[in-house]
Short mmCIF file of the C-alpha atoms (twelve columns), coordinates in Angstrom:
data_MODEL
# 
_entry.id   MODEL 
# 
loop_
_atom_site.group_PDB 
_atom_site.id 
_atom_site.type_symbol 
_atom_site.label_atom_id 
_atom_site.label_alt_id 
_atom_site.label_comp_id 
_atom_site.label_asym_id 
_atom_site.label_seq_id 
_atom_site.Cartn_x 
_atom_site.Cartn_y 
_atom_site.Cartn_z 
_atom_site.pdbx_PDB_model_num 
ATOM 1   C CA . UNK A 1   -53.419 42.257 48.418  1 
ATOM 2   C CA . UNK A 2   -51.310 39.296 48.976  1 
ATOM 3   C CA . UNK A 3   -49.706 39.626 45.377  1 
ATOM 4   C CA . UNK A 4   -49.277 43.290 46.052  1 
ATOM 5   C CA . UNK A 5   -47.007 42.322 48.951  1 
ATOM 6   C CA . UNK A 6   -44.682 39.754 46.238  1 
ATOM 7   C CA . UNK A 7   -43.084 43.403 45.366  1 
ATOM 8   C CA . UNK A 8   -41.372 46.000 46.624  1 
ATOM 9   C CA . UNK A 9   -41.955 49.566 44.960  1 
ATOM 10  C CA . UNK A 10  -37.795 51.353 44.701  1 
ATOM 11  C CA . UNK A 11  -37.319 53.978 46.530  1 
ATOM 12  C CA . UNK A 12  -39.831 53.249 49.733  1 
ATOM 13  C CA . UNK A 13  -40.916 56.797 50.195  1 
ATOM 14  C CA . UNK A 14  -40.431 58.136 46.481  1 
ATOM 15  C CA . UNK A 15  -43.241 59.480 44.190  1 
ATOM 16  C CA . UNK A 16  -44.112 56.697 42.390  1 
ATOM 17  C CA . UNK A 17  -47.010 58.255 39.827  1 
ATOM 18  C CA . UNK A 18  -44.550 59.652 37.690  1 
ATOM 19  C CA . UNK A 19  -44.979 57.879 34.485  1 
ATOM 20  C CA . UNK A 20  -41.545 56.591 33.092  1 
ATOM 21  C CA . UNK A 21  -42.687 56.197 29.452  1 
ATOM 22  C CA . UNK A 22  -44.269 59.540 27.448  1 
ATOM 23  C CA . UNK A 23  -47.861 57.658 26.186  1 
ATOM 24  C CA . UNK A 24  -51.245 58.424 26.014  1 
ATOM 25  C CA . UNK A 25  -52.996 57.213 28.845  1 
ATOM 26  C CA . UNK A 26  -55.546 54.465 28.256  1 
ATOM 27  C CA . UNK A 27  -59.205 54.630 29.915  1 
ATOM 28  C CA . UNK A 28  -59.293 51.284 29.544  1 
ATOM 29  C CA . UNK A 29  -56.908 48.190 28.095  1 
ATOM 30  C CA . UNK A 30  -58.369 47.108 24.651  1 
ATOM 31  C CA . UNK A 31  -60.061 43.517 24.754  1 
ATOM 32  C CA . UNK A 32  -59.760 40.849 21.923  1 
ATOM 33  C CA . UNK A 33  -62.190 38.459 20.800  1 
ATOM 34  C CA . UNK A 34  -61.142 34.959 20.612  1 
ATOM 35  C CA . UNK A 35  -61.925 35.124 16.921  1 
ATOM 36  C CA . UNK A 36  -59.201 38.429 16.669  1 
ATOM 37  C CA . UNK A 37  -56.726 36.184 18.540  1 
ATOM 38  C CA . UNK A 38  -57.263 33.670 15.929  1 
ATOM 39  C CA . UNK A 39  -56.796 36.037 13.483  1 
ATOM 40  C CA . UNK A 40  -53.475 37.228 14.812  1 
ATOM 41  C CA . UNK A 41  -52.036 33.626 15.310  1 
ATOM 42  C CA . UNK A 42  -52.840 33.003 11.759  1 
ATOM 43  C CA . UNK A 43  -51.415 36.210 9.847   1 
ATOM 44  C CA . UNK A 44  -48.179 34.933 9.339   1 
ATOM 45  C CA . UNK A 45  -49.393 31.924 7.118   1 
ATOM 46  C CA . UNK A 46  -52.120 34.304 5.460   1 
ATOM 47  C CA . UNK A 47  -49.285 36.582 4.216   1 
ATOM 48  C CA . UNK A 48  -47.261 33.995 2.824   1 
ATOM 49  C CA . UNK A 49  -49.869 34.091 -0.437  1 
ATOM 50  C CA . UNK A 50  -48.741 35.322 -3.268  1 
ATOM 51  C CA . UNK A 51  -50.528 35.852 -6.658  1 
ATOM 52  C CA . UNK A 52  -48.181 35.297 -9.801  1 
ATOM 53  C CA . UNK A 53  -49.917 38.245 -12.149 1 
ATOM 54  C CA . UNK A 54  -50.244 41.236 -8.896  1 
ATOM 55  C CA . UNK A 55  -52.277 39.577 -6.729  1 
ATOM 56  C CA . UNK A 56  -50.572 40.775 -3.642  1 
ATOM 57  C CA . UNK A 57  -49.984 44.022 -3.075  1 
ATOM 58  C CA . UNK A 58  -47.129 45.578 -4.577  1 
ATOM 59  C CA . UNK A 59  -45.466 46.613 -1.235  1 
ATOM 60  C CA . UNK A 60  -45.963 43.017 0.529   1 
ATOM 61  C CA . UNK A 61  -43.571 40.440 0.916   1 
ATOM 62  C CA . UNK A 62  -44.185 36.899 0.009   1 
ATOM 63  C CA . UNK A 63  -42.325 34.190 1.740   1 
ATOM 64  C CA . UNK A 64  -44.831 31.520 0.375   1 
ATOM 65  C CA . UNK A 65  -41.481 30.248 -1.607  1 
ATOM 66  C CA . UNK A 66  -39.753 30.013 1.611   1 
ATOM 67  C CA . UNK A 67  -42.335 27.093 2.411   1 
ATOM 68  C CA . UNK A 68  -42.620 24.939 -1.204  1 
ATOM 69  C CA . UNK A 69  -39.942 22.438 -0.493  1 
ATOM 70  C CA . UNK A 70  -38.540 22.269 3.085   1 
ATOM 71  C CA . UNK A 71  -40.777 22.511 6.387   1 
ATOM 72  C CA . UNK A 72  -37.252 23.910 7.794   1 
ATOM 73  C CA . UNK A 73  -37.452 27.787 6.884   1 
ATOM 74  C CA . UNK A 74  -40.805 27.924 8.538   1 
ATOM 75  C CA . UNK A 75  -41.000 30.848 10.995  1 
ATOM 76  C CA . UNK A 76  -39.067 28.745 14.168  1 
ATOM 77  C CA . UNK A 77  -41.644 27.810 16.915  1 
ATOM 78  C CA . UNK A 78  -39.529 27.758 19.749  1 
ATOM 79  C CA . UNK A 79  -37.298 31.142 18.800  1 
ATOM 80  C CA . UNK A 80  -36.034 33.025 21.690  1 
ATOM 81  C CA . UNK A 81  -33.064 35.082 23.497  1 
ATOM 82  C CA . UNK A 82  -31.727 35.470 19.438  1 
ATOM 83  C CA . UNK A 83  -33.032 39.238 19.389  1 
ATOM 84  C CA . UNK A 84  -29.210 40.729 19.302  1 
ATOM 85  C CA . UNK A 85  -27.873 38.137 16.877  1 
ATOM 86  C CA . UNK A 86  -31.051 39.169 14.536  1 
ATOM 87  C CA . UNK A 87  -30.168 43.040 15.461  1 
ATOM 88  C CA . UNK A 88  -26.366 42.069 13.726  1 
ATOM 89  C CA . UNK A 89  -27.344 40.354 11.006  1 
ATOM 90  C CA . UNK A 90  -30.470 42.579 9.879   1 
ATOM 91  C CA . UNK A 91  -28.167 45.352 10.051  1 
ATOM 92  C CA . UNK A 92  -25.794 43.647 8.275   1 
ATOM 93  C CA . UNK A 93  -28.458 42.909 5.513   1 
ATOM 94  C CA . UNK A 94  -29.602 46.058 5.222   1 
ATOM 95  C CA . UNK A 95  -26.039 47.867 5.156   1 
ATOM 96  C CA . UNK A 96  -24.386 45.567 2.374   1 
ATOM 97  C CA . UNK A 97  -25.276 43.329 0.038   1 
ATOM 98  C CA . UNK A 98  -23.413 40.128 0.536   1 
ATOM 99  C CA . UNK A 99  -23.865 38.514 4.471   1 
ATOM 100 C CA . UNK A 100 -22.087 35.228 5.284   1 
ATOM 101 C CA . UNK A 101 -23.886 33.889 8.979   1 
ATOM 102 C CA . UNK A 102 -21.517 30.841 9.999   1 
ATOM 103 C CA . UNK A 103 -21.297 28.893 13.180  1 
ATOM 104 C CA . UNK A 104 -21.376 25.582 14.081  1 
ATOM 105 C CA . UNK A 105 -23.664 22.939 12.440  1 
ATOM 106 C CA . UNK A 106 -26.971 22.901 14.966  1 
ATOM 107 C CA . UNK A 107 -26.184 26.498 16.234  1 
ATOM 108 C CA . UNK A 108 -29.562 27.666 14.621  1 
ATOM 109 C CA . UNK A 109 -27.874 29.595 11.641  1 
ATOM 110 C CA . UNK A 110 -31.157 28.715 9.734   1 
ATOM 111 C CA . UNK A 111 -33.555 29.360 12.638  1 
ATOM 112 C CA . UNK A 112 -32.042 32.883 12.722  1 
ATOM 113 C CA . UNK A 113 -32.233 33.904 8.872   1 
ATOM 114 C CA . UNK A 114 -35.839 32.368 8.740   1 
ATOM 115 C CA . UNK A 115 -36.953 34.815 11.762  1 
ATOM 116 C CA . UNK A 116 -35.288 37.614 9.916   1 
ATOM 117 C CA . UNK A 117 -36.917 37.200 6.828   1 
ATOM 118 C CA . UNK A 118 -40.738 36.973 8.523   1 
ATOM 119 C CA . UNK A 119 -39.363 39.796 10.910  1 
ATOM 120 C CA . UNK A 120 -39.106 42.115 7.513   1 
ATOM 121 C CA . UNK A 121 -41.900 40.288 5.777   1 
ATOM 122 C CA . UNK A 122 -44.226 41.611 8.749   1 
ATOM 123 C CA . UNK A 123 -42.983 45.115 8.476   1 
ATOM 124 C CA . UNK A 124 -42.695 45.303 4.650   1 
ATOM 125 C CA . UNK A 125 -45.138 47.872 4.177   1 
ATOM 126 C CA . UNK A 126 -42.841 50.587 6.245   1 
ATOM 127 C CA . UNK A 127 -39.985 50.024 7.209   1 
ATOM 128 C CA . UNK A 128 -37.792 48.214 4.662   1 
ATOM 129 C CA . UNK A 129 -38.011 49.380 1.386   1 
ATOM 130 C CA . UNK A 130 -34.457 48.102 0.739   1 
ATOM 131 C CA . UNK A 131 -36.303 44.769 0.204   1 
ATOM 132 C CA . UNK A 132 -39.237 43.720 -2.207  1 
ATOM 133 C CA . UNK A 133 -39.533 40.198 -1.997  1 
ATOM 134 C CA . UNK A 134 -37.581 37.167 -0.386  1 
ATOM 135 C CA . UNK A 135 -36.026 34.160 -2.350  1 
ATOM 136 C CA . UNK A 136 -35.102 31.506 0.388   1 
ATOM 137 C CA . UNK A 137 -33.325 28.326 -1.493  1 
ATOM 138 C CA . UNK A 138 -31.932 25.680 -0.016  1 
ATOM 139 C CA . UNK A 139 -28.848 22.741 -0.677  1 
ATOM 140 C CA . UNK A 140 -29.791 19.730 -1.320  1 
ATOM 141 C CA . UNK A 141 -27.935 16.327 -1.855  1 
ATOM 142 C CA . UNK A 142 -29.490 14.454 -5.060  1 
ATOM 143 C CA . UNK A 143 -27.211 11.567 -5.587  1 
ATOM 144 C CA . UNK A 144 -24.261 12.665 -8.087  1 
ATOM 145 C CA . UNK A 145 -26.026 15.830 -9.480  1 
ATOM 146 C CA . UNK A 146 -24.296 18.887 -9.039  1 
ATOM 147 C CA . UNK A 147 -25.480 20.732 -6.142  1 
ATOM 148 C CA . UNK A 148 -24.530 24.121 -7.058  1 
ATOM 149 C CA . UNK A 149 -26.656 24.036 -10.671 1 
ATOM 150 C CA . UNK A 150 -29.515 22.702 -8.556  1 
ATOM 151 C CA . UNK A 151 -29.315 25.422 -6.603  1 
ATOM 152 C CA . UNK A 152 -29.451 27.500 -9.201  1 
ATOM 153 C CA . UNK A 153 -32.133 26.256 -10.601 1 
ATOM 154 C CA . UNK A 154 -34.203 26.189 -7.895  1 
ATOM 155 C CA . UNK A 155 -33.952 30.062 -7.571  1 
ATOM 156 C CA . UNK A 156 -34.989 30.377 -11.245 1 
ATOM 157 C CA . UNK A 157 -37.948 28.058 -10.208 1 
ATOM 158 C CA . UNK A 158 -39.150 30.586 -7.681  1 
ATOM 159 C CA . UNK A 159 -38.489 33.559 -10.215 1 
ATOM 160 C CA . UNK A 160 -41.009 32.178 -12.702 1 
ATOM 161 C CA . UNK A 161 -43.199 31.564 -10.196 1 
ATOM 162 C CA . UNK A 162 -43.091 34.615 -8.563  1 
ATOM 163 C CA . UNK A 163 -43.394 36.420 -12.212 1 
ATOM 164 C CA . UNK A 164 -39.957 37.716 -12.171 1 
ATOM 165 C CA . UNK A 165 -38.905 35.870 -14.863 1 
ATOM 166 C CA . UNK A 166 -39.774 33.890 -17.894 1 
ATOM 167 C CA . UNK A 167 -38.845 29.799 -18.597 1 
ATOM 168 C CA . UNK A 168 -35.234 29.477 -19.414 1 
ATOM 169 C CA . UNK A 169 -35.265 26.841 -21.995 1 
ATOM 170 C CA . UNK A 170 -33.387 24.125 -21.197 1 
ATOM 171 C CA . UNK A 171 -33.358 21.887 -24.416 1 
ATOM 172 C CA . UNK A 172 -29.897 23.838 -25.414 1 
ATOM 173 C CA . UNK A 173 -28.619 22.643 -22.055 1 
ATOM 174 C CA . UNK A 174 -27.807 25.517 -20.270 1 
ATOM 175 C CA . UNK A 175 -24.645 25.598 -18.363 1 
ATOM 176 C CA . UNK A 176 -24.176 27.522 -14.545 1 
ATOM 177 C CA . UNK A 177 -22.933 30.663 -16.356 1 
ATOM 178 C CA . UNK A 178 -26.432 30.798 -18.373 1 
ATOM 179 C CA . UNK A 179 -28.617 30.181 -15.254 1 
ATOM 180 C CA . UNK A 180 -26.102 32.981 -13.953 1 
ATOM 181 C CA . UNK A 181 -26.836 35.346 -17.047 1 
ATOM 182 C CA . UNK A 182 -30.522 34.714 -17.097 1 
ATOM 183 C CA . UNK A 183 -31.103 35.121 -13.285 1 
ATOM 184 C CA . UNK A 184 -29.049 38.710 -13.843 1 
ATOM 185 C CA . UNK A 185 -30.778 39.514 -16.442 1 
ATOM 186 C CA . UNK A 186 -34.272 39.478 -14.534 1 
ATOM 187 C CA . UNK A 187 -33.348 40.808 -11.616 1 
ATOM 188 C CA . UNK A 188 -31.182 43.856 -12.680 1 
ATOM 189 C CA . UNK A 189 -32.879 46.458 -10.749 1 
ATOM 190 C CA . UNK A 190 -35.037 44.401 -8.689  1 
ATOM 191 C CA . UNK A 191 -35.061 44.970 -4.612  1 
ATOM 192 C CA . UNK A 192 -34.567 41.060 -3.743  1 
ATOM 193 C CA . UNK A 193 -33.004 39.413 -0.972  1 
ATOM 194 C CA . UNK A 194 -31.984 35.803 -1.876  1 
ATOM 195 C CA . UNK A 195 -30.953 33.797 0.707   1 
ATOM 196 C CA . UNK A 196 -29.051 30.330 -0.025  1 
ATOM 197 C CA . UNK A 197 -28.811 28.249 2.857   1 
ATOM 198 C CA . UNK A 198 -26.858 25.067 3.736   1 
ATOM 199 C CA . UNK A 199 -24.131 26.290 1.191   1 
ATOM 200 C CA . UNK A 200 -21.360 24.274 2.876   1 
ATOM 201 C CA . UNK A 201 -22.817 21.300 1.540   1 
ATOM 202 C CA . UNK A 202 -21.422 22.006 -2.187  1 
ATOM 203 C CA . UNK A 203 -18.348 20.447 -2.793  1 
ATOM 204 C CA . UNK A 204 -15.128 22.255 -3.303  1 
ATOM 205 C CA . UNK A 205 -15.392 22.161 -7.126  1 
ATOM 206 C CA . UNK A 206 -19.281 23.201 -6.678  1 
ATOM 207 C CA . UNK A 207 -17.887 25.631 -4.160  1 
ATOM 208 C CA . UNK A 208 -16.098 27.694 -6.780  1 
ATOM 209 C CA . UNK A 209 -19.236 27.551 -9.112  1 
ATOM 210 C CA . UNK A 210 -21.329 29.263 -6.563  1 
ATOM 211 C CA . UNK A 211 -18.626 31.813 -5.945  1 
ATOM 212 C CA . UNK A 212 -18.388 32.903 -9.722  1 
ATOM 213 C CA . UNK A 213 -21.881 33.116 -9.428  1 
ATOM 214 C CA . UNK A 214 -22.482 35.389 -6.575  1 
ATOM 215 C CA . UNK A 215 -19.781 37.606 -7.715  1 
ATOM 216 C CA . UNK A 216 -22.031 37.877 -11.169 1 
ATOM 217 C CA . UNK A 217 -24.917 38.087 -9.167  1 
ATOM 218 C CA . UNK A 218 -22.989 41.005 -7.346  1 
ATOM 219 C CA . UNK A 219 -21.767 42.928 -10.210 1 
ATOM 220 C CA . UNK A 220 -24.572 42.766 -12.925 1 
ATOM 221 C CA . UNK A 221 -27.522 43.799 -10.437 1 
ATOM 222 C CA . UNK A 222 -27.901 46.686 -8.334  1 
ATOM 223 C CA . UNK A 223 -30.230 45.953 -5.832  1 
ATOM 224 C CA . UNK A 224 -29.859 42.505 -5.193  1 
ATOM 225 C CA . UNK A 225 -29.019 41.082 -1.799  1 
# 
């Protein structure tokens, strides 16, 4: 009773028993074992498996690649007040097929994709069918190696492993245009969403690489993202 009085029902004297939401009333609100809660808290790492040869199932997502190298695309633990910036950008990704998210370095531009891609990973089963399975590769610095064929190359790493494609063999030494060839090759009709983050790392000559690239990676698929 003295909770009850912490609020103030709006209008005083109006009927207050008519239900604002149309829903099936509930006898009683479901309880949850401990082990269930567990269960829930965990799901997100449980999906991230991912069996080369169909393990999965053919409608699930796997963002187990999202995880290999970097502890940084991890679904963000602190992640809040974002939910209109990942309203843009998912409609954005699901409208077109080429999404540029810049801002300021420490913004959470990385946060942001990372919940977007477990926020469709969760509802792959039903409500994005625009999207089979997530590619998340990151920039890195590696003394005076060329970023953007690292890059590159570390997408074509996930592809094997995720089965999409076979070993490119590199003893003819393969040049950007051949990892851009191969990669287009095995993903010509595949629903993918590749995400390359911390791009504005690349140098300007590196920069113009990637953009060649993309615009391949554009024009010789059909579904890719």
């Amino acid at each position: 009773e003295l909770e009850m009085e912490k609020f103030v029902l709006l209008p005083k004297d109006g009927n207050h028993d008519v239900p604002v939401f149309r829903a099936c009333p509930l006898p009683e609100w479901p309880k949850m074992s401990e082990k269930i809660m567990r269960g829930k808290r965990t799901s997100i790492y449980r999906s991230r498996s991912f069996t080369q040869f169909g393990g999965a199932r053919s409608s699930e997502i796997s963002v187990r690649n999202m995880l290999q190298e970097d502890a940084a695309p991890s679904l963000p633990q602190f992640f809040m007040g974002r939910e209109v910036d990942m309203y843009h950008v998912l409609g954005a990704i699901l409208s077109k097929r080429l999404v540029n998210v810049i801002g300021e370095t420490g913004v959470g531009r990385s946060s942001l994709i990372c919940a977007i891609c477990h926020y469709i990973n969760e509802r792959a089963t039903t409500n994005f069918s625009e999207v089979e399975q997530i590619f998340f590769v990151k920039t890195k610095k590696r003394g005076n190696s060329n970023r953007c064929r690292l890059l590159i190359q570390s997408l074509i790493n996930k592809l094997v492993e995720a089965g999409k494609s076979p070993l490119l063999d590199e003893t003819q030494e393969p040049d950007i245009e051949d990892f851009s060839d191969h990669i287009c090759k095995n993903l010509k009709s595949y629903k993918a969403l590749i995400v390359f983050d911390r791009t504005e790392l690349l140098q300007e000559d590196e920069s113009q690489d990637f953009f060649k690239f993309i615009c391949a990676l554009l024009l010789d698929t059909r579904n890719v993202r």
